[in-house]
Amino acid sequence: MNTIPKERIEKLRIELNRHNYNYYVLSMPEISDFEYDVLMKELQTLEADYPEFADSNSPTQRVGSDLSKDFEQVVHRYPMLSLGNTYSEGEVRDFYERTARFLNEPFEIVAELKYDGTSISLLYENGTLVRAITRGDGTRGDDVTANVKTIRSIPLKLFGKDFPEQFEMRGEILLPWPEFDRLNKEREEQEEPLFANPRNAASGTLKLQNSAIVASRRLDAYFYYMLGEELPTDSHYGNLEAARSWGFKVSDAVRKCTTLQEIFEYLAYWDKERKNLPVATDGVVLKVNSLRQQKNLGFTAKSPRWAIAYKFQAERAVTRLNSVSYQVGRTGAVTPVANLEPVQLSGTIVKRASLHNADIIAGLDLYIGDQVFVEKGGEIIPKIVGVDVNSRSILIGEKVCFIKKCPECGTALIRPEGEAAYYCPNETGCPPQIKGRIEHFVTRKAMNINIGPETVEDLYNAGYVKNPADLYVVKAADLLRLERWAEKSADNFIKSVDASKQIPFERVLFALGIRYVGETVAKKLAYAFHSIESLEATTIGQLIEVDEIGERIAQSVVSYFANSKNRTLVNRLKEYGVQMSLSEAALSTRSNKLSGKSVVISGTFALHSRDEYKQMIEQHGGKNVGSVSGKTDFILAGENMGPAKLEKAAKLGIQILNENEFLMMLEE
Ligand code: IVH
């Protein structure tokens, strides 16, 4: 037994855990990022050299892995209840007086901020994090331990010794504002849908299959509730203090109150001050401090009687409605937008607000010139929530009625049954729809042609590109006649168009922009039909036989090809050399050899990367799962397979294949 590296590994783990805590919980680092990285690197190297000392709670495990995991559902030992909501001081007073009557003895209230993220329950055994479960339906949630371990402010091992053998810590996982802004900016650049608020971003991130991406998003967490059979103290406040001493991030805003007046002061203070916090909060939680008194008060079916949430008022501004404009998107959907007299709201100047759809407009009973209430309801675009009817004068403008004709091409709008939106049906003649389809066609995930919306607009206005096929006939000389184009940019454009002829069929199918045919559906259709000709000749009945293709998608595909303009477009693209069928290579690397099989990948490999193996498993109909269980069919094992996995596999009698054996199996 090699004791020197073992000791060093242990020492490094303790030291790195402390630095993590200093940095992520206390925000008081003692060493530089560089020094931290040096220590981390040393530990990583030692762990790789001595896999026998592996520990799933080592600080090195915070970087995540690219293993894809289907989350396991776990029943909560104590259900995760919600809180009763109040919206006024009057309701808070009611809660306080009700509690006083019931207890009939002195009591304290602990006031805390209500963090607006996604709740989590952590199970600790002997000071080690063993499980992290989402709220789920309150009774059972998803096991997201691997993802939670990447959150640096969550302790994997606790400090000190005075913690119970087993207990649960509940808290809120949050995406701080700066990180939320950074993430949305990145998504905007990559043309991915934006997160509406940090709460959605946090819960979406926690449910990602790839914990390495989770690690890159810098989630944070605050803890506010301890549960267990043997707790350190008999008060909520005491337990939070204990949790803080073990390394949990407990908010500094927790305050003990003994009078209603103190509670109101706390509400007023944080209603203003919360705007300076780096994370989103949406209220205050008030809890009876004594655990004995909590027990006496008990629970209703849904929530505790000893606690209540007070929700802050959403910030609101009043301003004048100047006009309403209507935007037509790529799919022809028409969105109404209110143009407002600019007004300050939660730190930004608001000039436009969403009016959603015709029903919302009718419900508001709006007139041009009205004073309207605007709120930022956790959405990106603010919305109009009401009208100040009392301030209307005889000088008021026209009533706002949803338009009947397309503002861009004049075609009468239609409203499909069961939908809230109006559409312009002139798919092939309405300019924003045409430009939108060209913009979609060129995006990175589709044909990856290197131009943005402005260039599309220029090319369209100049009459060079009226549909995606025209991109393939534009000449460099044409471009040079336009503003902003030079030899080099024209050349790059032509090269990029040329390169797009190598884009595989499944992406071409996605690029066509058939309604409801996103990336995944396009892939499914490509592999089910192999070529555009057979897809064109297919019927609704044949389409819905394909896994995960329903009537709505089938109907959309059939009507796309029923339109002769679309057929002409497809034929032209084919003529110019765009891939309209799956390549031999794509077809030959696919099979059903692993159909229905669950495969775990473990260790490091010499011949292909982990991602490549994952792709191979999927291409042959199998599924790559993260953890070994009775359902695992076999393990694809490389060097240094984890000892825990090895042991479990042996116990369950699961077959283990090395790289060569696996590749041979696919070749057979
Ligand atoms: S206490 C039994 N404290 O609000 C009471 N909850 O509707 C357990 N939340 O699901 C919750 N900040 O996700 C508590 N300081 C705080 C909180 C808080 C945010 C969330 C939590 C819970 C929901 C209650």
XYZ file of C-alpha atoms and ligand atoms in Angstrom:
692
model
C 0.000 0.000 0.000
C 1.318 3.341 -1.027
C 0.739 5.690 1.915
C 2.466 8.830 0.661
C 0.099 9.590 -2.253
C -2.902 8.582 -0.155
C -1.993 11.124 2.505
C -1.286 13.797 -0.049
C -4.612 13.118 -1.787
C -6.473 13.441 1.491
C -4.646 16.604 2.429
C -5.357 18.174 -0.974
C -9.035 17.293 -0.727
C -9.368 18.941 2.689
C -7.473 21.997 1.508
C -9.449 22.388 -1.719
C -12.730 21.958 0.142
C -11.721 24.798 2.450
C -10.770 27.056 -0.464
C -14.050 26.255 -2.175
C -15.891 27.279 0.953
C -13.886 30.491 1.323
C -14.551 31.419 -2.267
C -18.110 30.271 -2.932
C -19.761 30.525 0.486
C -17.856 33.289 2.268
C -16.745 35.153 -0.894
C -13.383 35.556 0.856
C -10.738 33.639 -1.057
C -7.381 33.146 0.653
C -5.462 32.100 -2.431
C -5.413 33.192 -6.069
C -7.285 31.348 -8.827
C -3.933 30.280 -10.170
C -2.815 28.744 -6.852
C -6.175 27.007 -6.610
C -5.777 25.561 -10.106
C -2.313 24.262 -9.255
C -3.641 22.368 -6.228
C -6.593 21.044 -8.240
C -4.328 19.848 -11.035
C -2.101 18.031 -8.547
C -5.096 16.251 -7.036
C -6.463 15.333 -10.484
C -3.123 13.824 -11.484
C -2.787 11.857 -8.257
C -6.349 10.531 -8.554
C -5.727 9.455 -12.129
C -2.510 7.691 -11.107
C -4.041 6.029 -8.063
C -7.624 5.134 -8.991
C -7.830 2.916 -5.898
C -8.202 6.109 -3.815
C -11.146 7.390 -5.867
C -13.895 9.213 -3.973
C -17.087 10.383 -5.635
C -17.115 13.383 -3.274
C -13.607 14.553 -4.055
C -13.400 18.250 -5.094
C -12.264 17.038 -8.519
C -15.754 15.637 -9.094
C -17.161 19.168 -9.322
C -16.203 19.515 -12.945
C -18.954 17.128 -14.006
C -18.899 14.413 -16.603
C -20.406 14.045 -20.041
C -22.255 10.879 -19.095
C -25.849 11.111 -20.059
C -28.185 10.060 -17.334
C -31.835 9.245 -17.084
C -32.812 10.627 -13.701
C -33.980 8.139 -11.170
C -37.104 9.027 -9.211
C -36.787 8.942 -5.452
C -39.487 9.227 -2.772
C -38.825 12.068 -0.309
C -38.379 10.919 3.277
C -40.241 14.075 4.341
C -42.599 15.475 1.677
C -41.569 18.819 0.197
C -44.483 21.098 1.002
C -45.191 24.552 -0.300
C -46.076 27.646 1.715
C -49.292 29.619 1.971
C -48.899 32.925 0.132
C -49.835 36.379 1.382
C -49.674 39.630 -0.536
C -50.406 42.305 2.044
C -49.406 43.446 5.514
C -52.972 42.725 6.571
C -52.572 39.054 5.741
C -49.238 38.952 7.568
C -50.959 40.461 10.617
C -53.659 37.744 10.366
C -50.966 35.048 10.324
C -49.215 36.587 13.321
C -52.386 36.959 15.367
C -53.619 33.482 14.471
C -50.286 32.041 15.613
C -50.375 34.046 18.855
C -53.910 32.837 19.635
C -53.035 29.242 18.902
C -49.795 29.148 20.901
C -51.005 31.324 23.725
C -47.401 31.861 24.904
C -44.476 34.053 23.752
C -42.957 33.111 20.395
C -40.337 34.288 17.936
C -40.645 34.587 14.178
C -37.668 34.050 11.909
C -37.835 36.244 8.810
C -35.910 35.146 5.704
C -35.780 36.076 2.080
C -37.764 33.931 -0.296
C -35.289 32.935 -2.957
C -36.740 32.511 -6.439
C -34.982 29.484 -7.855
C -35.664 25.790 -7.780
C -35.860 23.874 -4.504
C -33.581 21.016 -3.619
C -33.349 18.466 -0.836
C -29.887 17.245 0.126
C -29.344 14.101 2.170
C -26.177 13.949 4.298
C -24.882 10.816 5.978
C -21.891 10.975 8.309
C -21.100 14.438 7.008
C -21.077 13.430 3.339
C -23.541 14.451 0.639
C -25.173 11.249 -0.549
C -28.173 12.409 -2.535
C -29.762 15.503 -4.048
C -33.417 15.335 -5.046
C -35.574 17.930 -6.791
C -38.969 18.841 -5.404
C -40.792 16.943 -8.177
C -44.431 16.586 -7.175
C -43.553 17.082 -3.491
C -43.766 13.369 -2.756
C -41.126 12.154 -5.166
C -38.465 13.965 -7.135
C -35.557 13.380 -9.520
C -32.170 12.282 -8.275
C -29.895 15.017 -9.625
C -26.901 14.290 -7.382
C -24.314 14.367 -10.167
C -25.454 17.811 -11.289
C -25.739 19.209 -7.774
C -22.189 18.132 -6.969
C -20.934 20.598 -9.560
C -22.337 23.534 -7.541
C -19.328 24.877 -5.723
C -21.154 26.457 -2.797
C -22.746 23.130 -1.837
C -20.572 21.248 0.657
C -19.780 17.676 -0.366
C -18.177 17.014 3.011
C -19.126 18.962 6.125
C -16.799 20.788 8.483
C -16.568 19.865 12.158
C -17.970 16.794 13.861
C -21.175 17.849 15.576
C -23.560 17.096 12.721
C -26.230 14.361 13.032
C -25.426 11.009 11.469
C -28.193 11.570 8.981
C -30.194 14.688 8.089
C -31.713 16.582 5.166
C -30.917 20.130 4.203
C -33.379 22.001 2.026
C -32.636 25.062 0.013
C -32.930 26.873 -3.253
C -30.683 26.511 -6.279
C -30.229 29.810 -8.075
C -28.618 31.222 -11.155
C -27.152 34.629 -10.202
C -28.178 37.596 -12.386
C -24.764 38.160 -14.036
C -24.576 34.487 -14.948
C -28.170 34.571 -16.238
C -27.342 37.546 -18.474
C -24.172 35.876 -19.736
C -26.042 32.646 -20.508
C -28.839 34.411 -22.398
C -26.332 36.447 -24.396
C -24.571 33.266 -25.384
C -27.891 31.655 -26.324
C -28.851 34.674 -28.386
C -25.593 34.429 -30.336
C -26.207 30.756 -30.941
C -29.826 31.393 -31.869
C -31.152 29.249 -29.065
C -34.353 30.170 -27.211
C -33.738 32.518 -24.274
C -34.571 31.711 -20.664
C -37.430 33.911 -19.444
C -36.017 34.298 -15.913
C -33.278 32.922 -13.638
C -35.738 30.475 -12.074
C -36.409 28.729 -15.375
C -32.721 28.825 -16.183
C -31.831 27.225 -12.831
C -34.389 24.434 -13.048
C -33.580 23.806 -16.717
C -29.879 23.612 -15.913
C -30.421 21.221 -13.018
C -32.244 18.818 -15.339
C -29.527 18.753 -17.992
C -28.186 15.357 -18.900
C -24.629 16.587 -19.150
C -23.200 17.599 -15.783
C -20.176 19.216 -17.451
C -22.542 21.843 -18.908
C -24.161 22.223 -15.487
C -20.697 22.842 -14.012
C -20.013 25.546 -16.598
C -23.137 27.508 -15.616
C -22.052 28.496 -12.086
C -25.232 27.833 -10.161
C -25.382 28.923 -6.533
C -27.494 27.750 -3.575
C -28.894 29.078 -0.283
C -30.142 26.778 2.479
C -33.089 27.476 4.754
C -34.493 24.335 6.383
C -33.063 21.348 8.224
C -34.931 18.076 8.743
C -34.047 14.912 10.603
C -34.693 12.790 13.670
C -31.849 14.305 15.685
C -31.271 17.967 14.990
C -28.540 20.062 16.614
C -30.865 22.520 18.404
C -34.548 22.946 19.203
C -34.936 26.116 17.144
C -35.018 26.824 13.437
C -32.594 29.733 13.858
C -30.200 27.576 15.865
C -30.255 24.886 13.199
C -29.480 27.399 10.466
C -26.526 28.682 12.529
C -25.291 25.096 12.931
C -25.685 24.494 9.193
C -23.677 27.625 8.537
C -20.866 26.322 10.763
C -20.772 23.027 8.823
C -20.200 24.898 5.547
C -23.681 25.550 4.140
C -24.448 28.878 2.545
C -27.087 30.386 4.821
C -28.266 33.881 3.990
C -27.055 36.744 6.170
C -30.531 38.232 5.819
C -32.062 35.786 8.351
C -33.454 37.724 11.303
C -35.248 36.827 14.530
C -38.308 39.042 15.188
C -40.335 39.305 18.381
C -42.944 41.857 17.305
C -45.178 42.439 14.317
C -43.552 45.848 13.952
C -40.123 44.250 13.467
C -41.573 41.971 10.802
C -43.027 44.934 8.897
C -39.685 46.720 9.086
C -37.980 43.653 7.633
C -40.530 43.509 4.764
C -40.086 47.197 3.952
C -36.290 47.047 4.120
C -35.917 44.052 1.813
C -38.595 45.170 -0.647
C -36.109 47.917 -1.615
C -32.771 46.351 -0.758
C -33.362 43.084 -2.657
C -32.694 44.910 -5.916
C -29.035 45.037 -4.927
C -28.747 41.281 -4.418
C -26.997 39.126 -7.019
C -29.861 36.589 -7.032
C -33.627 36.758 -7.599
C -35.966 36.936 -4.609
C -39.753 37.161 -4.761
C -40.734 37.636 -1.149
C -40.089 36.930 2.505
C -40.721 33.694 4.423
C -41.850 33.950 8.048
C -41.356 30.907 10.283
C -42.101 30.189 13.931
C -38.666 29.694 15.500
C -39.248 27.040 18.168
C -39.439 23.489 16.800
C -41.701 22.525 19.686
C -44.112 25.306 18.752
C -43.853 24.328 15.077
C -44.877 20.809 16.026
C -47.865 22.076 17.989
C -49.027 24.211 15.089
C -48.610 21.332 12.644
C -49.549 21.201 8.971
C -52.569 21.546 6.728
C -52.769 19.162 3.759
C -50.514 21.358 1.659
C -48.423 23.577 3.890
C -47.169 24.164 7.410
C -49.269 26.294 9.809
C -46.040 27.590 11.349
C -44.800 29.395 8.232
C -46.045 31.725 5.541
C -44.684 33.431 2.444
C -45.169 37.158 1.840
C -44.819 37.963 -1.864
C -43.329 41.267 -2.968
C -45.430 43.315 -5.385
C -44.105 43.035 -8.925
C -42.689 46.392 -9.945
C -45.125 48.398 -11.974
C -45.003 51.592 -13.992
C -47.694 53.780 -15.550
C -47.216 55.226 -19.013
C -49.003 56.229 -22.208
C -49.889 53.788 -24.974
C -48.715 55.535 -28.145
C -49.549 52.912 -30.747
C -49.813 49.197 -31.412
C -47.755 47.497 -34.099
C -47.973 43.988 -35.435
C -45.014 41.754 -36.218
C -45.151 38.849 -38.640
C -42.803 35.953 -37.880
C -41.313 33.172 -40.017
C -44.341 30.962 -39.463
C -46.755 33.789 -40.321
C -47.881 34.217 -36.697
C -48.855 37.834 -36.029
C -47.765 39.293 -32.647
C -49.170 42.575 -31.304
C -46.673 44.902 -29.604
C -47.515 48.039 -27.614
C -45.341 51.092 -28.274
C -45.133 53.097 -25.076
C -43.970 56.474 -23.896
C -40.533 55.434 -22.510
C -40.686 54.768 -18.768
C -38.249 53.576 -16.092
C -39.026 50.104 -14.667
C -36.793 47.893 -12.468
C -33.610 49.483 -13.681
C -34.321 49.616 -17.430
C -36.177 51.951 -19.750
C -39.238 50.277 -21.225
C -40.492 51.398 -24.644
C -42.379 48.346 -25.805
C -44.554 45.760 -24.143
C -46.125 42.522 -25.218
C -49.859 42.381 -25.832
C -49.751 38.610 -26.492
C -52.839 38.034 -28.659
C -56.257 39.253 -29.772
C -58.050 37.878 -26.687
C -55.738 39.720 -24.300
C -56.261 42.967 -26.244
C -60.038 42.533 -26.131
C -59.869 41.741 -22.396
C -57.925 44.939 -21.638
C -60.375 47.168 -23.554
C -57.556 49.415 -24.739
C -57.599 52.808 -26.451
C -54.654 54.592 -28.044
C -53.573 57.310 -25.594
C -54.606 55.279 -22.531
C -52.460 55.336 -19.397
C -51.473 51.687 -19.000
C -49.849 49.673 -16.175
C -46.691 47.855 -17.205
C -45.075 45.016 -15.246
C -42.015 42.866 -15.626
C -43.647 39.593 -14.722
C -40.546 37.444 -14.878
C -40.753 37.451 -18.668
C -38.144 39.032 -20.905
C -40.537 41.483 -22.515
C -42.647 43.499 -20.072
C -46.399 43.195 -20.342
C -49.407 45.461 -20.018
C -51.464 44.325 -17.055
C -54.189 46.942 -16.972
C -55.556 50.317 -17.968
C -56.114 53.355 -15.771
C -59.671 53.968 -16.985
C -60.110 56.918 -14.607
C -57.528 58.980 -16.441
C -59.330 58.685 -19.805
C -60.420 61.991 -21.285
C -62.564 62.891 -24.251
C -59.340 63.320 -26.218
C -58.716 59.580 -26.137
C -57.729 57.916 -29.408
C -59.161 54.948 -31.258
C -60.077 51.631 -29.665
C -57.389 49.010 -30.241
C -58.781 46.156 -32.324
C -56.698 43.292 -33.633
C -55.992 43.766 -37.336
C -57.837 41.719 -39.952
C -55.210 41.890 -42.696
C -51.493 41.139 -42.743
C -49.615 44.417 -42.130
C -46.888 43.282 -44.530
C -48.719 41.837 -47.521
C -52.395 42.666 -46.993
C -53.634 39.067 -47.019
C -56.667 38.359 -44.785
C -55.487 36.754 -41.520
C -56.756 33.399 -40.323
C -57.046 31.965 -36.840
C -56.686 28.163 -36.752
C -59.175 26.417 -34.508
C -57.986 26.088 -30.924
C -55.115 28.559 -31.350
C -54.807 31.993 -29.782
C -52.697 33.443 -32.590
C -53.697 34.849 -35.967
C -51.632 33.821 -38.992
C -50.951 35.289 -42.402
C -51.575 32.368 -44.766
C -49.544 33.879 -47.625
C -46.526 31.693 -46.876
C -44.734 32.121 -50.164
C -45.555 35.765 -50.868
C -45.316 37.568 -47.521
C -41.883 39.249 -47.142
C -41.157 38.674 -43.402
C -42.135 35.029 -43.797
C -39.853 34.639 -46.804
C -36.958 36.454 -45.119
C -37.593 34.516 -41.913
C -37.348 31.235 -43.789
C -34.106 32.291 -45.467
C -32.709 33.379 -42.078
C -33.657 30.011 -40.634
C -32.171 28.171 -43.622
C -28.734 29.750 -43.126
C -28.450 29.331 -39.314
C -25.582 27.404 -37.806
C -27.698 24.377 -36.882
C -29.214 24.269 -40.365
C -27.032 25.023 -43.451
C -24.421 27.046 -41.552
C -24.116 29.741 -44.237
C -22.207 32.628 -42.798
C -24.668 35.570 -43.047
C -26.921 37.348 -40.594
C -30.430 38.828 -40.803
C -29.155 42.167 -42.138
C -27.465 40.545 -45.102
C -30.547 38.451 -45.776
C -32.542 41.682 -45.815
C -30.072 43.306 -48.254
C -30.033 40.306 -50.576
C -33.817 40.123 -50.508
C -34.312 43.848 -51.127
C -31.819 43.809 -53.997
C -33.872 41.038 -55.558
C -31.010 38.505 -55.563
C -32.451 36.088 -53.024
C -36.203 35.495 -52.944
C -35.983 31.985 -51.500
C -33.261 29.695 -50.082
C -32.454 28.156 -53.492
C -31.468 31.597 -54.844
C -28.525 31.621 -52.408
C -26.862 29.035 -54.658
C -26.984 31.172 -57.811
C -25.788 34.503 -56.385
C -22.489 35.553 -57.985
C -19.656 37.460 -56.309
C -20.055 40.174 -58.967
C -23.712 40.694 -57.913
C -22.690 41.185 -54.308
C -19.976 43.695 -55.136
C -22.647 45.963 -56.578
C -24.246 46.202 -53.126
C -23.196 48.419 -50.232
C -21.006 46.904 -47.489
C -19.676 44.105 -49.735
C -15.997 43.754 -50.642
C -13.989 41.158 -52.529
C -13.180 39.225 -49.381
C -16.663 39.099 -47.847
C -18.190 38.133 -51.201
C -15.644 35.376 -51.551
C -16.350 34.090 -48.028
C -20.052 34.044 -48.760
C -19.628 32.020 -51.956
C -17.341 29.563 -50.136
C -19.774 29.193 -47.281
C -22.668 28.513 -49.687
C -20.517 25.966 -51.456
C -19.597 24.235 -48.207
C -23.273 23.946 -47.292
C -23.682 21.416 -50.109
C -21.939 18.926 -47.804
C -24.416 19.440 -44.962
C -26.123 16.083 -44.286
C -29.711 15.483 -45.387
C -31.193 15.554 -41.873
C -29.998 19.134 -41.410
C -31.220 20.139 -44.872
C -34.625 18.816 -43.891
C -34.513 20.932 -40.729
C -33.327 23.937 -42.776
C -36.416 23.815 -45.024
C -38.406 25.146 -42.080
C -41.408 22.851 -42.401
C -43.687 23.766 -39.514
C -43.176 21.503 -36.444
C -40.114 19.860 -38.025
C -37.352 20.807 -35.594
C -33.915 19.254 -35.386
C -34.984 16.029 -33.694
C -38.015 15.439 -35.890
C -35.915 16.117 -38.998
C -33.433 13.471 -37.890
C -36.229 10.971 -37.268
C -37.767 11.626 -40.680
C -34.418 11.434 -42.483
C -33.591 8.053 -41.005
C -37.103 6.718 -41.548
C -37.406 7.801 -45.220
C -33.770 8.179 -46.358
C -34.498 10.648 -49.193
C -36.624 13.661 -50.045
C -38.359 11.713 -52.827
C -39.688 9.064 -50.500
C -40.668 11.681 -47.947
C -42.524 13.589 -50.670
C -44.389 10.443 -51.708
C -45.413 9.455 -48.207
C -48.882 9.561 -46.675
C -50.112 10.726 -43.275
C -50.688 7.083 -42.330
C -47.091 6.112 -43.096
C -45.724 9.148 -41.306
C -47.489 8.485 -38.026
C -46.081 4.979 -37.989
C -42.686 6.563 -37.353
C -41.758 6.682 -33.675
C -42.718 10.031 -32.085
C -44.317 11.464 -35.247
C -47.900 12.458 -34.499
C -50.794 13.639 -36.616
C -49.895 17.327 -36.324
C -46.385 16.835 -37.724
C -47.592 14.348 -40.354
C -50.237 16.797 -41.546
C -47.679 19.587 -41.752
C -45.203 17.507 -43.786
C -47.877 16.400 -46.246
C -49.200 19.907 -46.771
C -45.662 21.239 -47.245
C -45.111 18.939 -50.213
C -48.624 19.512 -51.525
C -47.578 23.091 -52.302
C -45.997 23.183 -55.761
C -43.786 26.148 -54.803
C -42.162 24.054 -52.085
C -41.636 21.159 -54.497
C -39.952 23.526 -56.952
C -37.708 24.845 -54.178
C -36.660 21.346 -53.154
C -35.956 20.351 -56.777
C -33.831 23.423 -57.341
C -31.803 22.819 -54.156
C -31.219 19.267 -55.301
C -30.135 20.443 -58.726
C -27.551 22.785 -57.110
C -26.014 19.886 -55.208
C -27.628 20.163 -51.763
C -27.887 16.741 -50.029
C -31.399 15.429 -50.496
C -30.782 11.900 -49.254
C -28.756 10.202 -46.555
C -25.233 9.348 -47.623
C -24.103 5.734 -47.962
C -21.827 6.317 -45.009
C -24.643 7.587 -42.812
C -26.811 4.620 -43.771
C -24.109 2.019 -43.352
C -23.087 3.230 -39.909
C -26.638 2.725 -38.697
C -28.233 -0.491 -37.613
C -30.532 -1.983 -35.026
C -27.761 -4.077 -33.516
C -28.138 -2.415 -30.125
C -31.865 -1.874 -30.349
C -33.380 -1.605 -26.861
C -30.022 -2.082 -25.136
C -28.875 0.028 -22.191
C -25.150 0.599 -22.225
C -22.952 2.200 -19.571
C -19.658 3.775 -20.666
C -16.905 3.843 -18.049
C -13.195 4.611 -17.955
C -10.906 6.187 -20.537
C -10.452 4.997 -24.105
C -7.668 4.789 -26.654
C -9.403 4.345 -30.021
C -12.365 6.729 -29.863
C -13.550 9.449 -27.513
C -16.331 8.878 -25.044
C -18.611 11.102 -27.163
C -17.886 9.055 -30.259
C -18.784 5.866 -28.432
C -21.956 7.467 -27.210
C -22.852 8.424 -30.763
C -22.117 4.885 -32.000
C -24.390 3.388 -29.371
C -27.203 5.701 -30.447
C -26.600 5.116 -34.155
C -27.095 1.418 -33.603
C -30.332 1.876 -31.726
C -28.967 1.608 -28.178
C -29.180 3.958 -25.233
C -26.264 5.323 -23.257
C -27.116 5.482 -19.537
C -25.110 6.853 -16.629
C -25.296 4.358 -13.834
C -25.116 0.585 -13.584
C -28.398 -1.048 -12.607
C -30.287 -4.270 -13.126
C -31.469 -2.852 -16.455
C -27.941 -2.379 -17.868
C -27.208 -4.773 -20.755
C -23.470 -4.301 -20.833
C -20.677 -1.953 -19.873
C -18.266 -0.538 -22.418
C -15.162 -0.287 -20.261
C -11.914 1.517 -20.913
C -8.882 1.963 -18.704
C -9.431 2.848 -15.039
C -13.069 1.894 -14.843
C -14.422 3.130 -11.483
C -14.121 0.470 -8.727
C -17.693 1.062 -7.536
C -19.063 0.372 -11.023
C -16.881 -2.705 -11.365
C -18.122 -4.106 -8.101
C -21.763 -3.415 -8.932
C -21.407 -4.975 -12.376
C -19.886 -8.099 -10.876
C -22.654 -8.331 -8.309
C -25.363 -8.012 -10.980
C -23.522 -10.288 -13.417
C -23.394 -7.634 -16.150
C -21.166 -8.251 -19.138
C -18.144 -5.982 -19.555
C -16.776 -5.318 -23.058
C -13.527 -3.569 -23.882
C -13.176 -1.199 -26.849
C -12.101 -3.883 -29.308
C -14.833 -6.268 -28.333
C -17.413 -3.527 -28.657
C -16.204 -2.447 -32.116
C -16.127 -6.049 -33.281
C -19.683 -6.544 -32.102
C -20.798 -3.620 -34.289
C -18.864 -4.921 -37.285
C -20.291 -8.414 -37.144
S -39.243 27.070 3.734
C -42.204 23.662 4.738
N -37.733 29.153 3.190
O -40.525 28.634 -1.587
C -41.540 24.907 4.314
N -38.846 28.113 1.384
O -43.674 27.694 -1.450
C -40.381 24.699 3.466
N -38.342 29.094 -0.820
O -40.732 25.217 -2.152
C -39.953 25.858 2.694
N -36.951 30.645 -0.098
O -38.629 26.353 -2.897
C -38.558 28.220 2.679
N -36.304 30.968 2.885
C -37.127 30.040 2.381
C -37.389 29.951 0.984
C -38.275 28.969 0.523
C -37.527 30.106 -1.158
C -39.170 28.329 -1.777
C -39.055 26.838 -1.635
C -40.438 26.326 -1.387
C -41.303 27.486 -1.761
C -42.469 27.568 -0.807
